[in-house]
């Protein structure tokens, strides 16, 4: 498998002046090369995007058609995209074929529905007379979009979907670790009716291509998804330049379980949420906080499910767990777990780096964790669940445990008492709360973070409106 080291700019493939190696995390071997975009490539892409938007001729119905066509193109090319995504991101084909590829198409279909439905409003002016005021909802302008490596094609869909629906041209920088599916999708843009320059893809590192995109004066908005460390820098830089910015960042999401919960369902959902894609999901429930009467039993059940998940080559249809993305990421995971074990935590499963090629790390459940352990406090972004318990049923006390984190991305509540669950949902400081549900989401519900998990929302009305500006027009007689 190889990929031409070129950028997609203004509807054309532009050869990159230097390249980066693409690695297969299952083996550590090289599977291709991508262009190492620099400030010059970013500038060319921003100019192409600016020129594309200038004629204001791409209407809502055409944008809707193009998004629907792109969704169909993904479905038609599902076989190749599945292989590409699996090899590039280390995801089992079971996951890419059932989740990543169909979900990317579904995301674009969802945004297609918005393209022709965005409206402004009219208002009655305060003064006397027949004047009228109206509020135009306009595209925000050229958007710089920066995405991480964990859901590469879905990440592209989450970014270009709202941009195209609102009529914004974009320059998208995929993660340098997983750019292949974005580049593949670019091949379909023209035949799907996306005018040249509306979607530009500049591959490369964050330090070079990403930083140049954030700094570019003609980029009106930055939409960033990634780590809290990088998101903070970008938010500060964007604020300094009065650029619109949304930052979707890391999480350390609590899973609260009460004794009256359906423990069979909860155990399976908790295990799938934290172990699928090896915990490399921003909203994964990574802190189990269960009532003391069920905590041990539940932790054992989750560990049992984790230990029986088949870890192996991504192209085997029976594989449920592939490798983590890189040697660096595996080292980070092992560092947190080893430190916790050395400080007295107990592993109910996993906790040991397996021998052999590829960056595999097993599902790990850690009991006897204490607040000073980094495994409990920091985002591990690996298949690691910590277990804590509580004795009371007091909403405020349990919410305080759940909220004891700098992050606020997601939270999960398991109980048979829906009134209690709603009380908890109100007390949790997180952008999303799921009751009696595992991971996942719904495109119609805004998603995003509170606290150090970022600000701004994707999906739902809030997600689409984040790509627009309001302009008030007052017309007197
Ligand atoms: P990362 O922050 O290292 O990189 C994300 C992207 O930013 C990459 O494309 C990278 O090249 C780019 N980048 C890095 N430094 C940059 C800079 N100085 N300027 C501009 N761009 C720069 O994150 P990652 O390791 O790729 O992804 C994992 C992180 O993403 C986790 O923290 C995870 O929680 C988070 N994430 C959050 C969400 C969400 O919706 N909240 C979704 C997925 C992942």
Coordinates of C-alpha atoms and ligand atoms in Angstrom, one line a residue:
X1 CA 0.0 0.0 0.0
X2 CA 1.5 3.4 -0.8
X3 CA 0.3 6.9 -1.1
X4 CA 1.6 9.7 -3.4
X5 CA 3.4 12.3 -1.2
X6 CA 1.2 15.1 -2.3
X7 CA -1.2 17.7 -0.9
X8 CA -4.7 18.2 -2.2
X9 CA -5.0 22.0 -2.9
X10 CA -7.5 23.8 -5.0
X11 CA -8.8 20.6 -6.5
X12 CA -5.3 19.5 -7.6
X13 CA -2.6 17.2 -6.3
X14 CA 0.4 19.3 -5.4
X15 CA 3.7 17.5 -4.8
X16 CA 5.2 18.0 -1.4
X17 CA 8.8 19.2 -1.1
X18 CA 9.5 16.7 1.6
X19 CA 7.8 13.6 3.0
X20 CA 6.9 11.7 6.2
X21 CA 6.9 8.0 6.7
X22 CA 3.6 6.2 7.3
X23 CA 3.8 3.4 9.8
X24 CA 1.6 0.3 10.3
X25 CA 1.1 0.1 14.1
X26 CA 0.4 -3.6 13.9
X27 CA 4.0 -4.3 12.8
X28 CA 5.9 -1.0 13.1
X29 CA 6.8 -1.4 9.4
X30 CA 6.5 1.4 6.8
X31 CA 3.4 1.3 4.5
X32 CA 3.8 4.5 2.6
X33 CA 4.7 8.2 2.6
X34 CA 2.8 11.4 2.9
X35 CA 3.8 15.0 2.2
X36 CA 5.3 17.0 5.0
X37 CA 3.3 20.2 4.5
X38 CA 4.9 23.6 5.4
X39 CA 3.8 27.2 5.7
X40 CA 4.0 27.6 1.9
X41 CA 1.6 24.7 1.3
X42 CA -0.7 26.0 3.9
X43 CA -0.7 29.5 2.4
X44 CA -1.4 28.0 -1.1
X45 CA -4.4 26.0 0.4
X46 CA -5.8 29.1 2.3
X47 CA -5.6 31.1 -0.9
X48 CA -7.4 28.3 -2.8
X49 CA -10.1 28.2 -0.1
X50 CA -10.5 32.0 -0.1
X51 CA -10.8 32.1 -3.9
X52 CA -13.4 29.2 -3.8
X53 CA -15.6 31.2 -1.5
X54 CA -15.3 34.5 -3.3
X55 CA -18.0 34.1 -6.0
X56 CA -20.7 33.0 -3.4
X57 CA -22.3 30.8 -6.1
X58 CA -22.5 27.5 -4.3
X59 CA -26.1 27.3 -3.0
X60 CA -27.6 25.4 -0.2
X61 CA -29.3 22.7 -2.4
X62 CA -26.1 22.0 -4.2
X63 CA -24.2 21.8 -0.9
X64 CA -26.8 19.3 0.3
X65 CA -26.5 17.2 -2.9
X66 CA -22.7 17.2 -2.6
X67 CA -22.7 16.0 1.0
X68 CA -25.2 13.2 0.1
X69 CA -23.0 12.2 -2.9
X70 CA -19.9 12.2 -0.7
X71 CA -21.7 9.9 1.8
X72 CA -22.6 7.6 -1.0
X73 CA -19.0 7.7 -2.3
X74 CA -17.8 6.5 1.1
X75 CA -20.2 3.7 1.1
X76 CA -19.3 2.7 -2.5
X77 CA -15.6 2.6 -1.5
X78 CA -16.1 1.0 1.9
X79 CA -14.0 -2.0 1.1
X80 CA -10.8 0.0 0.3
X81 CA -11.5 2.6 3.0
X82 CA -11.9 -0.2 5.5
X83 CA -8.5 -1.7 4.7
X84 CA -6.8 1.7 4.5
X85 CA -8.2 2.9 7.8
X86 CA -7.4 -0.4 9.6
X87 CA -3.8 -0.6 8.5
X88 CA -3.1 3.1 9.0
X89 CA -4.8 3.5 12.4
X90 CA -4.4 0.0 13.8
X91 CA -8.1 -0.7 14.0
X92 CA -9.6 -4.1 13.5
X93 CA -11.6 -4.4 10.3
X94 CA -14.5 -5.5 12.5
X95 CA -14.5 -1.9 13.9
X96 CA -13.7 0.0 10.7
X97 CA -16.3 -1.9 8.7
X98 CA -19.0 -1.7 11.3
X99 CA -18.3 1.7 12.9
X100 CA -15.8 4.0 11.3
X101 CA -16.7 3.9 7.6
X102 CA -20.5 3.7 7.9
X103 CA -20.4 6.4 10.6
X104 CA -18.4 8.8 8.4
X105 CA -21.1 8.5 5.7
X106 CA -23.8 9.0 8.3
X107 CA -22.1 12.1 9.6
X108 CA -22.1 13.7 6.1
X109 CA -25.7 12.7 5.6
X110 CA -26.7 14.4 8.8
X111 CA -24.9 17.6 7.8
X112 CA -26.5 17.4 4.4
X113 CA -29.8 17.8 6.2
X114 CA -28.7 21.2 7.6
X115 CA -27.4 22.7 4.4
X116 CA -30.8 23.9 3.1
X117 CA -32.4 24.5 6.5
X118 CA -30.2 27.2 8.1
X119 CA -32.1 30.4 8.5
X120 CA -31.6 33.9 10.0
X121 CA -34.5 35.8 11.5
X122 CA -36.5 39.0 11.1
X123 CA -37.1 41.4 14.0
X124 CA -39.3 44.4 14.6
X125 CA -37.2 47.5 15.1
X126 CA -37.8 49.6 18.2
X127 CA -38.3 52.9 16.4
X128 CA -41.5 54.1 14.9
X129 CA -42.2 53.6 11.2
X130 CA -42.1 50.6 8.8
X131 CA -38.4 49.8 9.1
X132 CA -37.4 46.2 9.3
X133 CA -34.5 44.4 10.9
X134 CA -33.2 41.1 9.8
X135 CA -30.3 38.8 10.9
X136 CA -28.3 37.1 8.2
X137 CA -26.6 33.9 9.1
X138 CA -23.4 33.8 7.0
X139 CA -20.6 31.3 6.6
X140 CA -17.8 32.2 9.0
X141 CA -15.2 32.2 6.3
X142 CA -12.2 29.9 5.6
X143 CA -11.9 27.4 8.4
X144 CA -8.6 25.7 9.5
X145 CA -9.4 22.2 10.7
X146 CA -6.9 20.0 12.7
X147 CA -7.8 16.5 13.7
X148 CA -6.2 13.6 15.7
X149 CA -5.4 10.1 14.8
X150 CA -8.0 8.1 16.7
X151 CA -11.0 8.2 14.2
X152 CA -9.4 9.5 11.0
X153 CA -12.2 9.3 8.5
X154 CA -14.9 10.1 11.0
X155 CA -12.8 13.0 12.1
X156 CA -12.7 14.3 8.5
X157 CA -16.5 13.9 8.2
X158 CA -17.1 15.8 11.5
X159 CA -15.1 18.7 10.1
X160 CA -15.9 19.0 6.5
X161 CA -19.6 18.1 7.1
X162 CA -20.5 21.4 8.9
X163 CA -18.1 23.4 6.8
X164 CA -19.6 22.4 3.5
X165 CA -23.2 22.5 4.8
X166 CA -22.7 26.2 5.8
X167 CA -20.7 27.1 2.7
X168 CA -17.3 27.5 4.3
X169 CA -14.2 26.4 2.5
X170 CA -11.7 24.6 4.6
X171 CA -8.1 23.6 4.9
X172 CA -7.9 20.3 6.8
X173 CA -4.8 18.9 8.4
X174 CA -5.2 15.3 9.4
X175 CA -2.9 13.7 12.0
X176 CA 0.5 13.0 10.5
X177 CA 0.0 9.4 11.9
X178 CA -3.3 8.7 10.0
X179 CA -3.7 10.8 6.8
X180 CA -4.5 8.1 4.3
X181 CA -8.3 7.9 4.4
X182 CA -8.5 11.8 4.1
X183 CA -6.3 11.7 1.0
X184 CA -8.4 8.9 -0.5
X185 CA -11.6 10.7 0.1
X186 CA -10.2 13.8 -1.6
X187 CA -10.2 11.8 -4.9
X188 CA -14.0 11.8 -4.8
X189 CA -14.7 15.5 -4.1
X190 CA -14.9 16.8 -7.6
X191 CA -17.2 14.0 -8.9
X192 CA -19.4 14.6 -5.9
X193 CA -19.9 18.2 -6.8
X194 CA -17.7 19.9 -4.3
X195 CA -16.1 22.9 -6.1
X196 CA -12.3 23.0 -6.3
X197 CA -10.9 24.8 -3.3
X198 CA -13.7 24.0 -0.9
X199 CA -11.8 21.2 0.7
X200 CA -8.0 21.3 0.8
X201 CA -6.0 18.7 2.6
X202 CA -2.5 19.6 3.8
X203 CA -0.7 16.7 5.5
X204 CA 2.2 17.2 7.8
X205 CA 3.2 17.6 11.4
X206 CA 1.5 19.8 14.0
X207 CA 4.6 21.9 14.6
X208 CA 4.9 22.8 10.9
X209 CA 1.6 22.4 9.0
X210 CA -0.7 22.7 12.0
X211 CA 1.0 25.8 13.4
X212 CA 1.1 27.5 10.0
X213 CA -2.6 27.0 9.7
X214 CA -3.4 28.4 13.1
X215 CA -1.2 31.4 12.4
X216 CA -2.5 32.2 8.9
X217 CA -4.2 35.6 8.9
X218 CA -6.8 34.7 6.3
X219 CA -8.2 31.7 8.3
X220 CA -11.3 33.0 10.1
X221 CA -11.9 30.0 12.4
X222 CA -9.9 27.1 13.8
X223 CA -11.7 23.9 14.6
X224 CA -9.3 21.7 16.6
X225 CA -9.7 18.3 18.0
X226 CA -6.8 16.8 19.9
X227 CA -5.0 16.9 23.2
X228 CA -5.6 19.4 25.9
X229 CA -1.9 20.5 25.8
X230 CA -2.0 21.5 22.2
X231 CA -5.6 22.8 22.3
X232 CA -4.7 25.3 25.0
X233 CA -1.9 26.7 22.9
X234 CA -4.1 27.0 19.9
X235 CA -7.0 28.6 21.8
X236 CA -4.6 31.2 23.2
X237 CA -3.1 31.9 19.8
X238 CA -6.5 32.2 18.1
X239 CA -7.8 34.5 20.8
X240 CA -4.8 36.8 20.3
X241 CA -5.8 37.1 16.6
X242 CA -9.5 37.3 17.3
X243 CA -10.1 34.1 15.3
X244 CA -13.1 32.0 16.0
X245 CA -12.0 28.8 17.7
X246 CA -13.5 25.6 19.0
X247 CA -11.3 23.1 20.8
X248 CA -12.5 19.5 21.4
X249 CA -9.9 18.1 23.9
X250 CA -9.1 15.2 26.2
X251 CA -11.2 13.5 28.8
X252 CA -11.1 11.3 31.9
X253 CA -14.8 10.4 32.0
X254 CA -16.5 8.8 35.1
X255 CA -18.8 5.8 35.0
X256 CA -21.1 5.9 38.0
X257 CA -22.9 2.6 38.8
X258 CA -25.6 2.2 41.5
X259 CA -26.6 -1.1 43.0
X260 CA -30.0 -1.1 41.2
X261 CA -28.3 -1.0 37.8
X262 CA -28.6 -3.8 35.3
X263 CA -25.1 -5.1 36.0
X264 CA -24.9 -7.5 33.0
X265 CA -25.7 -4.7 30.6
X266 CA -23.5 -2.3 32.5
X267 CA -20.4 -4.6 32.5
X268 CA -20.6 -5.2 28.8
X269 CA -21.1 -1.6 27.9
X270 CA -18.4 -0.4 30.3
X271 CA -15.9 -2.9 28.9
X272 CA -16.7 -2.0 25.3
X273 CA -16.5 1.7 25.9
X274 CA -13.0 1.6 27.5
X275 CA -11.4 -1.3 25.6
X276 CA -12.7 -0.8 22.1
X277 CA -10.1 0.9 20.0
X278 CA -7.8 0.3 22.9
X279 CA -9.3 3.1 24.9
X280 CA -8.2 5.7 22.3
X281 CA -11.6 7.4 22.3
X282 CA -11.8 10.9 23.8
X283 CA -15.1 10.2 25.6
X284 CA -14.2 6.7 26.8
X285 CA -15.4 6.0 30.4
X286 CA -12.1 5.5 32.1
X287 CA -13.0 5.9 35.8
X288 CA -15.4 3.3 37.2
X289 CA -17.0 4.8 40.3
X290 CA -19.4 2.1 41.7
X291 CA -21.4 1.6 44.9
X292 CA -19.3 -0.6 47.3
X293 CA -22.0 -3.3 47.2
X294 CA -21.4 -4.0 43.5
X295 CA -17.9 -2.5 42.8
X296 CA -15.8 -5.7 43.2
X297 CA -18.3 -7.9 41.3
X298 CA -18.6 -5.4 38.4
X299 CA -14.8 -4.8 38.2
X300 CA -14.3 -8.6 37.9
X301 CA -16.9 -8.9 35.2
X302 CA -15.4 -6.0 33.2
X303 CA -11.9 -7.6 33.6
X304 CA -13.2 -10.9 32.5
X305 CA -14.8 -9.4 29.3
X306 CA -11.6 -7.4 28.6
X307 CA -9.3 -10.5 29.1
X308 CA -11.5 -12.5 26.7
X309 CA -11.4 -9.9 23.9
X310 CA -9.3 -11.2 21.0
X311 CA -6.2 -9.0 20.4
X312 CA -4.4 -9.6 17.1
X313 CA -3.9 -8.6 13.5
X314 CA -6.3 -6.0 12.3
X315 CA -7.2 -7.8 9.1
X316 CA -8.5 -10.9 11.0
X317 CA -12.3 -10.5 11.1
X318 CA -12.3 -12.1 14.6
X319 CA -9.9 -9.5 16.1
X320 CA -11.5 -7.1 18.5
X321 CA -8.4 -5.3 19.7
X322 CA -5.6 -4.0 17.5
X323 CA -2.5 -2.2 18.5
X324 CA -2.4 1.3 20.0
X325 CA -1.2 3.9 17.5
X326 CA 2.5 4.2 18.2
X327 CA 5.4 3.1 20.3
X328 CA 5.3 6.5 22.1
X329 CA 1.6 6.0 22.9
X330 CA 2.2 2.5 24.3
X331 CA 5.1 3.8 26.3
X332 CA 2.8 6.4 27.8
X333 CA 0.1 3.9 28.7
X334 CA 2.6 1.5 30.3
X335 CA 4.2 4.3 32.2
X336 CA 0.9 5.2 33.9
X337 CA 0.1 1.6 34.7
X338 CA 3.5 0.6 35.9
X339 CA 3.7 3.6 38.2
X340 CA 0.2 2.8 39.7
X341 CA 1.2 -0.9 40.2
X342 CA 4.5 0.2 41.9
X343 CA 2.5 2.5 44.2
X344 CA 0.1 -0.3 45.3
X345 CA -2.6 -0.6 42.7
X346 CA -3.7 -4.1 41.6
X347 CA -4.4 -5.2 38.1
X348 CA -7.4 -7.5 37.7
X349 CA -6.4 -8.1 34.1
X350 CA -3.7 -6.8 31.7
X351 CA -1.0 -4.5 32.9
X352 CA 1.9 -6.2 31.0
X353 CA 3.3 -5.2 27.6
X354 CA 3.1 -8.3 25.4
X355 CA 6.1 -9.7 23.4
X356 CA 6.2 -9.5 19.7
X357 CA 5.9 -6.9 16.9
X358 CA 3.3 -4.1 16.9
X359 CA 2.3 -1.8 19.6
X360 CA -0.2 -4.0 21.4
X361 CA -1.4 -3.3 25.0
X362 CA -3.9 -5.5 26.8
X363 CA -7.2 -4.4 28.5
X364 CA -6.3 -3.5 32.0
X365 CA -8.5 -3.0 35.1
X366 CA -6.8 -1.3 38.1
X367 CA -8.1 -1.6 41.6
X368 CA -6.8 0.0 44.8
X369 CA -6.0 3.3 43.1
X370 CA -5.3 6.4 45.1
X371 CA -5.8 10.1 44.1
X372 CA -2.0 10.7 43.8
X373 CA -1.7 8.1 41.0
X374 CA -1.4 9.6 37.5
X375 CA -3.4 6.6 36.2
X376 CA -6.4 8.1 38.1
X377 CA -5.8 11.8 37.4
X378 CA -4.5 12.0 33.8
X379 CA -5.9 11.0 30.5
X380 CA -4.2 7.7 29.6
X381 CA -5.8 7.2 26.2
X382 CA -5.3 3.5 26.4
X383 CA -7.4 0.4 27.4
X384 CA -7.1 1.1 31.2
X385 CA -10.0 1.4 33.6
X386 CA -9.5 2.5 37.2
X387 CA -12.0 1.4 39.9
X388 CA -13.2 3.4 42.9
X389 CA -16.1 2.8 45.2
X390 CA -18.5 4.8 47.4
X391 CA -20.7 3.9 50.3
X392 CA -23.5 6.5 50.3
X393 CA -26.3 7.2 47.8
X394 CA -26.0 10.9 48.2
X395 CA -26.1 12.6 44.8
X396 CA -23.8 15.5 45.8
X397 CA -21.1 13.3 47.4
X398 CA -21.0 10.9 44.4
X399 CA -21.1 13.8 41.9
X400 CA -18.1 15.3 43.8
X401 CA -16.1 12.1 43.1
X402 CA -17.1 12.1 39.5
X403 CA -16.3 15.8 39.1
X404 CA -12.9 15.5 40.8
X405 CA -11.0 15.8 37.5
X406 CA -9.8 18.8 35.5
X407 CA -11.6 17.3 32.5
X408 CA -15.4 17.5 31.6
X409 CA -16.0 15.7 28.4
X410 CA -18.4 12.8 29.1
X411 CA -20.0 10.9 32.0
X412 CA -22.0 7.7 32.3
X413 CA -24.7 6.9 34.9
X414 CA -26.1 3.4 35.5
X415 CA -29.1 3.0 37.7
X416 CA -32.7 1.7 37.6
X417 CA -33.9 4.9 39.2
X418 CA -34.3 7.4 36.3
X419 CA -35.2 10.3 38.6
X420 CA -31.9 9.7 40.5
X421 CA -30.1 9.6 37.2
X422 CA -31.5 12.9 36.1
X423 CA -30.4 14.4 39.4
X424 CA -26.9 13.2 38.7
X425 CA -26.9 14.4 35.1
X426 CA -27.6 17.9 36.4
X427 CA -24.7 17.7 38.9
X428 CA -22.1 16.4 36.5
X429 CA -19.7 19.0 35.0
X430 CA -19.3 17.4 31.5
X431 CA -20.5 18.2 28.0
X432 CA -22.4 14.8 27.6
X433 CA -24.0 12.5 30.1
X434 CA -25.3 9.1 29.0
X435 CA -27.8 7.2 31.2
X436 CA -27.8 3.4 31.0
X437 CA -25.7 3.6 27.9
X438 CA -22.2 2.9 26.8
X439 CA -20.0 4.9 24.4
X440 CA -21.3 6.4 21.2
X441 CA -23.4 9.5 20.5
X442 CA -26.1 10.9 18.3
X443 CA -25.4 13.4 15.7
X444 CA -28.4 15.5 16.7
X445 CA -26.9 16.0 20.2
X446 CA -24.2 18.6 20.6
X447 CA -20.9 17.1 21.8
X448 CA -17.9 18.9 23.4
X449 CA -16.3 19.6 26.6
X450 CA -16.4 21.6 29.8
X451 CA -13.4 22.6 31.9
X452 CA -10.1 21.4 30.4
X453 CA -11.9 19.3 27.8
X454 CA -12.3 22.4 25.7
X455 CA -15.1 24.6 24.5
X456 CA -17.5 24.9 21.6
X457 CA -19.7 22.1 20.3
X458 CA -19.8 19.8 17.3
X459 CA -23.0 18.2 16.1
X460 CA -26.6 19.3 16.5
X461 CA -27.7 22.9 15.9
X462 CA -24.8 24.2 18.0
X463 CA -22.3 22.4 15.9
X464 CA -23.6 23.8 12.6
X465 CA -24.1 27.3 14.0
X466 CA -20.5 27.3 15.1
X467 CA -19.5 27.6 11.4
X468 CA -21.6 30.8 10.9
X469 CA -21.5 34.5 11.8
X470 CA -24.6 36.6 12.4
X471 CA -25.0 39.9 10.6
X472 CA -27.7 42.4 11.6
X473 CA -29.3 44.5 8.9
X474 CA -31.5 47.4 9.7
X475 CA -33.6 48.9 6.9
X476 CA -35.6 52.0 7.5
X477 CA -38.4 52.6 5.0
Ligands
LIG1 P1 -2.5 16.0 19.5 O1 -3.0 17.2 20.2 O2 -1.1 15.6 19.7 O3 -2.6 16.2 17.9 C1 -3.9 16.6 17.3 C2 -3.6 17.3 16.0 O4 -3.0 18.5 16.3 C3 -2.7 16.5 15.0 O5 -3.2 16.7 13.7 C4 -1.4 17.2 15.3 O6 -0.5 17.2 14.1 C5 -1.8 18.7 15.5 N1 -0.9 19.5 16.3 C6 0.0 19.1 17.2 N2 0.7 20.2 17.6 C7 0.2 21.3 17.0 C8 0.5 22.7 17.0 N3 1.4 23.2 17.8 N4 -0.2 23.5 16.2 C9 -1.2 23.0 15.4 N5 -1.5 21.7 15.3 C10 -0.8 20.9 16.1 O7 -3.5 14.9 19.8 P2 -3.5 13.3 19.3 O8 -2.4 12.7 20.1 O9 -3.4 13.3 17.8 O10 -4.9 12.8 19.7 C11 -5.3 12.4 21.0 C12 -6.0 13.5 21.8 O11 -7.1 13.9 21.1 C13 -6.5 12.9 23.1 O12 -6.2 13.9 24.1 C14 -8.0 12.8 22.9 O13 -8.8 12.9 24.1 C15 -8.2 14.0 22.0 N6 -9.5 13.9 21.2 C16 -10.6 14.6 21.6 C17 -11.8 14.5 21.0 C18 -13.0 15.4 21.3 O14 -13.9 15.4 20.6 N7 -13.0 16.0 22.5 C19 -11.9 13.6 19.9 C20 -10.8 12.8 19.6 C21 -9.6 13.0 20.3

